[in-house]
mmCIF file of C-alpha atoms in Angstrom:
data_model
loop_
_atom_site.group_PDB
_atom_site.id
_atom_site.type_symbol
_atom_site.label_atom_id
_atom_site.label_comp_id
_atom_site.label_asym_id
_atom_site.label_seq_id
_atom_site.Cartn_x
_atom_site.Cartn_y
_atom_site.Cartn_z
ATOM 1 C CA UNK A 213 130.775 -75.942 73.760
ATOM 2 C CA UNK A 214 131.078 -75.133 69.994
ATOM 3 C CA UNK A 215 134.377 -75.251 68.046
ATOM 4 C CA UNK A 216 134.913 -75.633 64.282
ATOM 5 C CA UNK A 217 138.426 -76.460 63.000
ATOM 6 C CA UNK A 218 139.908 -76.028 59.516
ATOM 7 C CA UNK A 219 143.578 -75.367 58.436
ATOM 8 C CA UNK A 220 144.376 -71.758 57.980
ATOM 9 C CA UNK A 221 146.010 -72.034 54.576
ATOM 10 C CA UNK A 222 146.622 -74.243 51.584
ATOM 11 C CA UNK A 223 148.373 -74.205 48.470
ATOM 12 C CA UNK A 224 147.630 -76.348 45.352
ATOM 13 C CA UNK A 225 148.246 -76.422 41.633
ATOM 14 C CA UNK A 226 146.263 -75.359 38.848
ATOM 15 C CA UNK A 227 144.387 -78.693 37.526
ATOM 16 C CA UNK A 228 144.990 -80.705 40.694
ATOM 17 C CA UNK A 229 142.452 -81.993 43.304
ATOM 18 C CA UNK A 230 142.577 -80.417 46.846
ATOM 19 C CA UNK A 231 140.595 -81.533 49.818
ATOM 20 C CA UNK A 232 139.931 -78.913 52.625
ATOM 21 C CA UNK A 233 139.121 -80.580 55.920
ATOM 22 C CA UNK A 234 136.821 -79.354 58.905
ATOM 23 C CA UNK A 235 136.216 -80.910 62.240
ATOM 24 C CA UNK A 236 133.330 -79.704 64.471
ATOM 25 C CA UNK A 237 132.190 -79.984 67.809
ATOM 26 C CA UNK A 238 128.771 -78.354 68.579
ATOM 27 C CA UNK A 239 125.940 -78.782 71.050
ATOM 28 C CA UNK A 240 123.506 -80.097 68.688
ATOM 29 C CA UNK A 241 124.123 -80.805 64.997
ATOM 30 C CA UNK A 242 121.668 -80.135 62.199
ATOM 31 C CA UNK A 243 123.975 -79.796 59.082
ATOM 32 C CA UNK A 244 127.282 -78.523 57.733
ATOM 33 C CA UNK A 245 127.599 -75.719 55.241
ATOM 34 C CA UNK A 246 130.271 -74.651 53.001
ATOM 35 C CA UNK A 247 130.750 -71.377 51.788
ATOM 36 C CA UNK A 248 133.317 -69.790 49.494
ATOM 37 C CA UNK A 249 134.489 -66.066 49.790
ATOM 38 C CA UNK A 250 136.932 -64.425 47.278
ATOM 39 C CA UNK A 251 139.017 -61.399 48.770
ATOM 40 C CA UNK A 252 136.840 -58.334 49.374
ATOM 41 C CA UNK A 253 133.554 -60.277 48.484
ATOM 42 C CA UNK A 254 130.621 -61.756 50.333
ATOM 43 C CA UNK A 255 130.637 -65.537 51.090
ATOM 44 C CA UNK A 256 128.519 -67.561 48.754
ATOM 45 C CA UNK A 257 126.938 -70.830 49.397
ATOM 46 C CA UNK A 258 128.631 -74.098 47.986
ATOM 47 C CA UNK A 259 127.130 -77.006 49.638
ATOM 48 C CA UNK A 260 125.049 -78.569 52.349
ATOM 49 C CA UNK A 261 125.448 -81.838 54.035
ATOM 50 C CA UNK A 262 123.014 -83.124 56.880
ATOM 51 C CA UNK A 263 123.349 -87.085 56.299
ATOM 52 C CA UNK A 264 126.653 -89.050 56.032
ATOM 53 C CA UNK A 265 128.228 -89.228 52.858
ATOM 54 C CA UNK A 266 129.328 -87.429 49.567
ATOM 55 C CA UNK A 267 127.246 -84.770 47.759
ATOM 56 C CA UNK A 268 128.542 -83.883 44.399
ATOM 57 C CA UNK A 269 128.147 -80.591 42.566
ATOM 58 C CA UNK A 270 130.136 -80.395 39.434
ATOM 59 C CA UNK A 271 133.794 -79.842 40.351
ATOM 60 C CA UNK A 272 132.993 -79.518 44.061
ATOM 61 C CA UNK A 273 131.983 -82.160 46.477
ATOM 62 C CA UNK A 274 131.452 -82.178 50.116
ATOM 63 C CA UNK A 275 131.515 -85.301 52.726
ATOM 64 C CA UNK A 276 130.239 -85.591 56.187
ATOM 65 C CA UNK A 277 130.912 -87.888 58.762
ATOM 66 C CA UNK A 278 128.441 -87.231 61.778
ATOM 67 C CA UNK A 279 129.732 -89.940 64.132
ATOM 68 C CA UNK A 280 133.506 -88.361 63.619
ATOM 69 C CA UNK A 281 132.300 -84.803 63.605
ATOM 70 C CA UNK A 282 134.123 -84.365 60.221
ATOM 71 C CA UNK A 283 133.541 -82.944 56.685
ATOM 72 C CA UNK A 284 135.689 -82.070 53.766
ATOM 73 C CA UNK A 285 135.269 -80.068 50.704
ATOM 74 C CA UNK A 286 136.902 -81.554 47.544
ATOM 75 C CA UNK A 287 137.690 -79.142 44.652
ATOM 76 C CA UNK A 288 138.678 -81.120 41.360
ATOM 77 C CA UNK A 289 140.259 -79.694 38.315
ATOM 78 C CA UNK A 290 141.470 -76.680 40.129
ATOM 79 C CA UNK A 291 141.236 -73.186 38.296
ATOM 80 C CA UNK A 292 142.938 -70.014 39.363
ATOM 81 C CA UNK A 293 139.598 -68.554 40.038
ATOM 82 C CA UNK A 294 139.230 -71.175 42.944
ATOM 83 C CA UNK A 295 141.756 -69.096 44.970
ATOM 84 C CA UNK A 296 139.529 -67.945 47.975
ATOM 85 C CA UNK A 297 138.882 -68.499 51.628
ATOM 86 C CA UNK A 298 136.468 -71.670 52.060
ATOM 87 C CA UNK A 299 134.414 -71.381 55.290
ATOM 88 C CA UNK A 300 133.130 -74.449 57.161
ATOM 89 C CA UNK A 301 129.845 -73.750 59.264
ATOM 90 C CA UNK A 302 127.733 -75.941 61.427
ATOM 91 C CA UNK A 303 124.103 -75.663 61.839
ATOM 92 C CA UNK A 304 122.911 -76.341 65.485
ATOM 93 C CA UNK A 305 119.564 -77.591 66.742
ATOM 94 C CA UNK A 306 117.127 -74.578 67.198
ATOM 95 C CA UNK A 307 114.266 -74.611 64.857
ATOM 96 C CA UNK A 308 113.641 -71.898 62.273
ATOM 97 C CA UNK A 309 116.350 -69.725 62.890
ATOM 98 C CA UNK A 310 119.101 -71.526 60.776
ATOM 99 C CA UNK A 311 122.026 -70.139 63.092
ATOM 100 C CA UNK A 312 125.309 -70.997 61.981
ATOM 101 C CA UNK A 313 128.708 -71.241 63.626
ATOM 102 C CA UNK A 314 131.405 -70.557 61.332
ATOM 103 C CA UNK A 315 135.202 -71.774 61.282
ATOM 104 C CA UNK A 316 138.018 -69.188 60.709
ATOM 105 C CA UNK A 317 138.010 -70.363 56.929
ATOM 106 C CA UNK A 318 140.848 -71.907 54.907
ATOM 107 C CA UNK A 319 142.704 -69.403 52.626
ATOM 108 C CA UNK A 320 143.459 -71.425 49.320
ATOM 109 C CA UNK A 321 146.060 -70.407 46.821
ATOM 110 C CA UNK A 322 145.975 -71.839 43.532
ATOM 111 C CA UNK A 323 149.368 -71.690 41.650
ATOM 112 C CA UNK A 324 150.001 -71.911 37.904
ATOM 113 C CA UNK B 255 118.494 -62.784 41.310
ATOM 114 C CA UNK B 256 118.464 -62.753 45.046
ATOM 115 C CA UNK B 257 119.827 -59.548 46.521
ATOM 116 C CA UNK B 258 121.199 -58.278 50.089
ATOM 117 C CA UNK B 259 122.415 -54.803 50.039
ATOM 118 C CA UNK B 260 124.137 -52.792 52.699
ATOM 119 C CA UNK B 261 124.263 -49.184 52.970
ATOM 120 C CA UNK B 262 128.367 -48.496 52.740
ATOM 121 C CA UNK B 263 131.164 -50.497 51.471
ATOM 122 C CA UNK B 264 133.447 -48.320 53.587
ATOM 123 C CA UNK B 265 132.828 -46.175 56.618
ATOM 124 C CA UNK B 266 134.888 -44.186 58.853
ATOM 125 C CA UNK B 267 133.838 -42.949 62.148
ATOM 126 C CA UNK B 268 135.084 -41.411 65.328
ATOM 127 C CA UNK B 269 135.086 -42.799 68.835
ATOM 128 C CA UNK B 270 131.921 -42.340 70.628
ATOM 129 C CA UNK B 271 129.815 -41.598 67.641
ATOM 130 C CA UNK B 272 126.473 -43.440 67.188
ATOM 131 C CA UNK B 273 126.762 -45.491 63.902
ATOM 132 C CA UNK B 274 123.908 -46.993 61.834
ATOM 133 C CA UNK B 275 124.487 -49.950 59.413
ATOM 134 C CA UNK B 276 121.723 -50.672 57.146
ATOM 135 C CA UNK B 277 120.726 -53.939 55.494
ATOM 136 C CA UNK B 278 118.009 -54.605 53.111
ATOM 137 C CA UNK B 279 117.086 -57.843 51.394
ATOM 138 C CA UNK B 280 114.497 -58.280 48.378
ATOM 139 C CA UNK B 281 113.830 -62.063 49.089
ATOM 140 C CA UNK B 282 111.050 -61.665 51.636
ATOM 141 C CA UNK B 283 113.120 -63.669 53.988
ATOM 142 C CA UNK B 284 112.080 -64.159 57.631
ATOM 143 C CA UNK B 285 115.648 -64.482 58.911
ATOM 144 C CA UNK B 286 118.164 -61.796 59.119
ATOM 145 C CA UNK B 287 121.650 -61.978 60.533
ATOM 146 C CA UNK B 288 124.294 -59.396 61.343
ATOM 147 C CA UNK B 289 127.830 -60.829 61.686
ATOM 148 C CA UNK B 290 131.532 -59.306 62.186
ATOM 149 C CA UNK B 291 134.386 -60.787 60.371
ATOM 150 C CA UNK B 292 138.129 -60.292 61.736
ATOM 151 C CA UNK B 293 141.304 -61.886 60.510
ATOM 152 C CA UNK B 294 142.031 -65.231 62.624
ATOM 153 C CA UNK B 295 138.454 -65.160 64.069
ATOM 154 C CA UNK B 296 136.193 -65.847 61.319
ATOM 155 C CA UNK B 297 132.640 -64.711 61.088
ATOM 156 C CA UNK B 298 130.954 -64.162 64.557
ATOM 157 C CA UNK B 299 127.276 -63.789 64.866
ATOM 158 C CA UNK B 300 126.376 -60.371 66.772
ATOM 159 C CA UNK B 301 122.521 -60.483 66.429
ATOM 160 C CA UNK B 302 120.022 -62.224 64.493
ATOM 161 C CA UNK B 303 116.057 -61.619 63.900
ATOM 162 C CA UNK B 304 113.759 -64.199 62.645
ATOM 163 C CA UNK B 305 110.643 -61.899 62.523
ATOM 164 C CA UNK B 306 109.862 -58.188 62.198
ATOM 165 C CA UNK B 307 110.386 -56.691 65.665
ATOM 166 C CA UNK B 308 111.816 -59.941 66.771
ATOM 167 C CA UNK B 309 115.701 -60.160 67.764
ATOM 168 C CA UNK B 310 118.082 -62.459 69.673
ATOM 169 C CA UNK B 311 121.381 -62.105 70.867
ATOM 170 C CA UNK B 312 124.333 -63.713 69.015
ATOM 171 C CA UNK B 313 127.643 -64.780 70.316
ATOM 172 C CA UNK B 314 129.084 -61.138 70.769
ATOM 173 C CA UNK B 315 126.160 -58.507 71.267
ATOM 174 C CA UNK B 316 128.069 -56.331 73.707
ATOM 175 C CA UNK B 317 128.112 -52.850 72.305
ATOM 176 C CA UNK B 318 125.594 -53.439 69.627
ATOM 177 C CA UNK B 319 121.764 -52.988 69.324
ATOM 178 C CA UNK B 320 119.615 -53.942 66.211
ATOM 179 C CA UNK B 321 116.316 -52.553 64.685
ATOM 180 C CA UNK B 322 113.966 -54.558 62.475
ATOM 181 C CA UNK B 323 110.605 -52.489 61.978
ATOM 182 C CA UNK B 324 109.995 -53.738 58.563
ATOM 183 C CA UNK B 325 110.728 -57.593 57.149
ATOM 184 C CA UNK B 326 113.046 -56.485 54.463
ATOM 185 C CA UNK B 327 115.387 -54.187 56.613
ATOM 186 C CA UNK B 328 117.642 -55.075 59.502
ATOM 187 C CA UNK B 329 119.766 -52.220 61.116
ATOM 188 C CA UNK B 330 122.941 -52.773 63.240
ATOM 189 C CA UNK B 331 123.422 -49.937 65.840
ATOM 190 C CA UNK B 332 126.663 -48.971 67.417
ATOM 191 C CA UNK B 333 125.538 -46.882 70.321
ATOM 192 C CA UNK B 334 128.984 -45.453 71.069
ATOM 193 C CA UNK B 335 131.522 -46.600 68.551
ATOM 194 C CA UNK B 336 134.976 -47.802 70.052
ATOM 195 C CA UNK B 337 138.277 -48.632 68.201
ATOM 196 C CA UNK B 338 137.680 -52.415 68.899
ATOM 197 C CA UNK B 339 134.487 -52.304 66.743
ATOM 198 C CA UNK B 340 136.848 -51.730 63.642
ATOM 199 C CA UNK B 341 135.851 -54.695 61.489
ATOM 200 C CA UNK B 342 134.175 -55.957 58.388
ATOM 201 C CA UNK B 343 130.518 -56.176 58.950
ATOM 202 C CA UNK B 344 128.268 -58.630 56.980
ATOM 203 C CA UNK B 345 124.528 -58.893 56.911
ATOM 204 C CA UNK B 346 122.888 -62.088 55.735
ATOM 205 C CA UNK B 347 119.350 -63.261 55.107
ATOM 206 C CA UNK B 348 117.616 -66.764 54.922
ATOM 207 C CA UNK B 349 114.375 -68.562 54.998
ATOM 208 C CA UNK B 350 113.332 -70.440 58.129
ATOM 209 C CA UNK B 351 113.641 -74.182 58.138
ATOM 210 C CA UNK B 352 116.358 -76.757 58.147
ATOM 211 C CA UNK B 353 118.101 -76.405 54.848
ATOM 212 C CA UNK B 354 118.302 -72.656 54.038
ATOM 213 C CA UNK B 355 121.448 -71.250 52.937
ATOM 214 C CA UNK B 356 122.276 -67.482 53.974
ATOM 215 C CA UNK B 357 122.719 -65.234 51.429
ATOM 216 C CA UNK B 358 125.222 -62.557 52.264
ATOM 217 C CA UNK B 359 125.592 -58.924 51.506
ATOM 218 C CA UNK B 360 128.788 -57.132 50.184
ATOM 219 C CA UNK B 361 130.026 -56.036 53.625
ATOM 220 C CA UNK B 362 130.577 -52.735 55.181
ATOM 221 C CA UNK B 363 134.251 -52.300 56.290
ATOM 222 C CA UNK B 364 134.034 -49.981 59.352
ATOM 223 C CA UNK B 365 137.023 -48.050 60.745
ATOM 224 C CA UNK B 366 136.680 -46.353 63.928
ATOM 225 C CA UNK B 367 139.319 -43.636 64.852
#
């Protein structure tokens, strides 16, 4: 079976750090993606992990543990514009098609 | 700048109508995808295509069909729209290969009355 779990909602304060967790159970694993989606807009790519460890990109970092089926997205120095939904997606095995299984998303509200 | 466009942002149709949703990408991507997004259910894959005239069912293909006659264009067809197909429809495209992010269009919010 295939299942992606992430919290439904989170709240954090401007300037703080927030960690959004994602656990996955998929038949075959070939990478973990994070997307950001502002209300009424298209999802946009944030990060990709295929090996264990931390990938850092400016204020955003993403971590993967394949043995635990676990990933997190870390957002530092939060800004009001970071209020959005964050989607975790697992890519299964299957060659060239790049098919993704998405979680339901975590709605992050950044407060002043 | 990469671009995926969808024919309409908002669409209202009646039950039983045939509905066409069009998606065009200008990145020469081989792969194209149609998703629907519903509150509490997230993004669910309806159909995808990995080449012209090639298509595969996703997780929820019932009630939908697709057409890909040209590389840049991928159409989603609702043969006979029903109220439970009211949703946000998102198109995406990507290159093949292990690491290639999907680029999404702005979405079409379809309401079936």
